[in-house]
PDB file of C-alpha atoms in Angstrom:
ATOM      1  CA  TYR A 101      81.421  93.727  24.014  1.00 49.00           C
ATOM      2  CA  HIS A 102      83.305  90.487  24.264  1.00 54.00           C
ATOM      3  CA  LEU A 103      81.473  87.190  24.299  1.00 55.00           C
ATOM      4  CA  MET A 104      82.506  86.651  27.926  1.00 58.00           C
ATOM      5  CA  ASP A 105      80.973  90.014  28.930  1.00 62.00           C
ATOM      6  CA  ILE A 106      77.723  89.159  27.172  1.00 61.00           C
ATOM      7  CA  GLU A 107      77.571  85.724  28.812  1.00 66.00           C
ATOM      8  CA  THR A 108      78.354  87.148  32.248  1.00 70.00           C
ATOM      9  CA  GLU A 109      75.699  89.815  31.786  1.00 74.00           C
ATOM     10  CA  TYR A 110      73.192  87.205  30.630  1.00 76.00           C
ATOM     11  CA  TRP A 111      73.835  84.940  33.638  1.00 77.00           C
ATOM     12  CA  SER A 112      74.293  87.678  36.270  1.00 83.00           C
ATOM     13  CA  LYS A 113      70.846  87.142  37.814  1.00 84.00           C
ATOM     14  CA  GLU A 114      71.548  83.408  38.181  1.00 82.00           C
ATOM     15  CA  PHE A 115      75.021  84.068  39.627  1.00 80.00           C
ATOM     16  CA  LYS A 116      73.518  86.367  42.267  1.00 85.00           C
ATOM     17  CA  GLU A 117      70.866  83.763  43.098  1.00 84.00           C
ATOM     18  CA  LEU A 118      73.573  81.136  43.595  1.00 84.00           C
ATOM     19  CA  GLU A 119      75.678  83.481  45.729  1.00 84.00           C
ATOM     20  CA  ASN A 120      72.772  84.463  47.955  1.00 87.00           C
ATOM     21  CA  ASN A 121      71.282  80.978  48.331  1.00 83.00           C
ATOM     22  CA  SER A 122      74.200  78.624  47.805  1.00 81.00           C
ATOM     23  CA  THR A 123      72.931  76.068  50.331  1.00 82.00           C
ATOM     24  CA  ASP A 124      69.761  75.579  48.266  1.00 82.00           C
ATOM     25  CA  TYR A 125      71.738  74.175  45.339  1.00 80.00           C
ATOM     26  CA  ILE A 126      74.103  71.318  44.661  1.00 81.00           C
ATOM     27  CA  GLU A 127      76.779  71.178  42.019  1.00 81.00           C
ATOM     28  CA  ILE A 128      76.481  68.278  39.633  1.00 82.00           C
ATOM     29  CA  GLU A 129      79.736  67.232  38.050  1.00 82.00           C
ATOM     30  CA  ARG A 130      79.957  66.800  34.314  1.00 84.00           C
ATOM     31  CA  TRP A 131      80.213  63.246  33.145  1.00 85.00           C
ATOM     32  CA  THR A 132      83.681  62.018  32.385  1.00 92.00           C
ATOM     33  CA  SER A 133      84.991  61.477  28.880  1.00 94.00           C
ATOM     34  CA  SER A 134      84.929  57.719  29.486  1.00 95.00           C
ATOM     35  CA  GLU A 135      81.236  57.961  30.450  1.00 94.00           C
ATOM     36  CA  ALA A 136      80.537  60.038  27.332  1.00 95.00           C
ATOM     37  CA  PHE A 137      82.398  57.484  25.223  1.00 97.00           C
ATOM     38  CA  GLN A 138      80.325  54.688  26.776  1.00 97.00           C
ATOM     39  CA  VAL A 139      77.092  56.524  25.930  1.00 97.00           C
ATOM     40  CA  MET A 140      78.161  56.815  22.292  1.00 98.00           C
ATOM     41  CA  SER A 141      79.129  53.156  22.215  1.00 98.00           C
ATOM     42  CA  ASP A 142      75.823  52.108  23.813  1.00 98.00           C
ATOM     43  CA  PHE A 143      73.937  54.134  21.211  1.00 98.00           C
ATOM     44  CA  ALA A 144      75.918  52.605  18.348  1.00 98.00           C
ATOM     45  CA  ASP A 145      75.077  49.152  19.725  1.00 98.00           C
ATOM     46  CA  LEU A 146      71.360  49.876  19.329  1.00 97.00           C
ATOM     47  CA  ILE A 147      71.522  50.918  15.669  1.00 98.00           C
ATOM     48  CA  PRO A 148      69.797  48.320  13.459  1.00 97.00           C
ATOM     49  CA  ASP A 149      71.427  49.698  10.280  1.00 97.00           C
ATOM     50  CA  TYR A 150      74.620  47.630  10.060  1.00 97.00           C
ATOM     51  CA  ARG A 151      76.461  50.130   7.817  1.00 98.00           C
ATOM     52  CA  LEU A 152      75.814  53.046  10.160  1.00 98.00           C
ATOM     53  CA  LYS A 153      76.630  50.949  13.215  1.00 98.00           C
ATOM     54  CA  SER A 154      79.965  49.991  11.631  1.00 98.00           C
ATOM     55  CA  ARG A 155      80.742  53.603  10.746  1.00 98.00           C
ATOM     56  CA  LEU A 156      79.973  54.741  14.309  1.00 98.00           C
ATOM     57  CA  PHE A 157      82.190  52.080  15.868  1.00 98.00           C
ATOM     58  CA  TYR A 158      84.939  52.891  13.381  1.00 98.00           C
ATOM     59  CA  ALA A 159      84.605  56.586  14.325  1.00 98.00           C
ATOM     60  CA  LEU A 160      84.951  55.644  18.007  1.00 98.00           C
ATOM     61  CA  SER A 161      88.158  53.739  17.245  1.00 98.00           C
ATOM     62  CA  LYS A 162      89.861  56.718  15.587  1.00 98.00           C
ATOM     63  CA  LYS A 163      92.249  59.249  17.116  1.00 97.00           C
ATOM     64  CA  LYS A 164      89.522  61.849  17.849  1.00 97.00           C
ATOM     65  CA  PRO A 165      86.502  59.658  18.605  1.00 97.00           C
ATOM     66  CA  PHE A 166      84.191  62.442  19.820  1.00 97.00           C
ATOM     67  CA  ALA A 167      84.648  64.584  16.704  1.00 97.00           C
ATOM     68  CA  GLU A 168      84.505  61.549  14.419  1.00 98.00           C
ATOM     69  CA  PHE A 169      81.307  60.262  16.064  1.00 98.00           C
ATOM     70  CA  LYS A 170      79.739  63.719  15.782  1.00 98.00           C
ATOM     71  CA  PHE A 171      80.609  63.914  12.087  1.00 98.00           C
ATOM     72  CA  VAL A 172      79.060  60.508  11.353  1.00 98.00           C
ATOM     73  CA  ILE A 173      75.947  61.148  13.442  1.00 98.00           C
ATOM     74  CA  ASP A 174      75.463  64.614  11.909  1.00 98.00           C
ATOM     75  CA  HIS A 175      75.240  62.938   8.487  1.00 97.00           C
ATOM     76  CA  SER A 176      73.020  60.021   9.475  1.00 97.00           C
ATOM     77  CA  GLY A 177      69.542  61.318   8.670  1.00 95.00           C
ATOM     78  CA  HIS A 178      66.894  60.581  11.292  1.00 96.00           C
ATOM     79  CA  TYR A 179      69.427  58.799  13.504  1.00 98.00           C
ATOM     80  CA  ARG A 180      70.805  62.209  14.447  1.00 98.00           C
ATOM     81  CA  GLN A 181      67.579  63.010  16.312  1.00 98.00           C
ATOM     82  CA  GLU A 182      67.562  59.518  17.818  1.00 98.00           C
ATOM     83  CA  TRP A 183      71.071  60.207  19.136  1.00 98.00           C
ATOM     84  CA  PHE A 184      69.968  63.446  20.791  1.00 97.00           C
ATOM     85  CA  LYS A 185      67.000  61.699  22.431  1.00 97.00           C
ATOM     86  CA  PHE A 186      69.233  58.852  23.631  1.00 98.00           C
ATOM     87  CA  ARG A 187      71.889  61.217  24.987  1.00 97.00           C
ATOM     88  CA  ASP A 188      69.317  63.443  26.720  1.00 96.00           C
ATOM     89  CA  LYS A 189      67.651  60.434  28.351  1.00 96.00           C
ATOM     90  CA  TRP A 190      71.047  59.189  29.522  1.00 95.00           C
ATOM     91  CA  GLN A 191      71.887  62.604  31.001  1.00 93.00           C
ATOM     92  CA  GLN A 192      68.570  62.727  32.850  1.00 93.00           C
ATOM     93  CA  GLU A 193      69.155  59.255  34.283  1.00 93.00           C
ATOM     94  CA  PHE A 194      72.720  60.238  35.226  1.00 90.00           C
ATOM     95  CA  VAL A 195      71.475  63.259  37.200  1.00 90.00           C
ATOM     96  CA  ALA A 196      68.620  61.263  38.767  1.00 91.00           C
ATOM     97  CA  GLU A 197      71.123  58.647  40.010  1.00 90.00           C
ATOM     98  CA  LEU A 198      73.369  61.336  41.475  1.00 87.00           C
ATOM     99  CA  LEU A 199      70.413  62.901  43.281  1.00 87.00           C
ATOM    100  CA  GLU A 200      69.311  59.493  44.582  1.00 89.00           C
ATOM    101  CA  ASP A 201      72.820  58.866  45.903  1.00 84.00           C
ATOM    102  CA  LEU A 202      72.856  62.287  47.570  1.00 81.00           C
ATOM    103  CA  ASN A 203      69.463  61.681  49.177  1.00 80.00           C
ATOM    104  CA  ALA A 204      70.586  58.256  50.407  1.00 78.00           C
ATOM    105  CA  SER A 205      73.751  59.722  51.942  1.00 75.00           C
ATOM    106  CA  ASP A 206      71.721  62.439  53.705  1.00 70.00           C
ATOM    107  CA  GLU A 207      69.553  59.869  55.469  1.00 64.00           C
TER     108      GLU A 207
END
């Protein structure tokens, strides 16, 4: 088996559901890299620990900001979990806004 075969097999039920009932679902676009960057920057802004905040902003200024941010946050103790909570909340709000906009345009 290749990884792609395993993934396709795993998701086959969901793919069939989407094919058979495509009008019951909407596709939600991924957030852009600039939106993802903004989320990381917003999180860094909230950090009370000045040293960590500085390291996060420095990471965001480097050539590969996403990888650099991840490295710093992965080695930041309890702030790593805070980052995941912050990011998850942001994603939920992002989807909620998209759904609100879709509902408003349907009316």
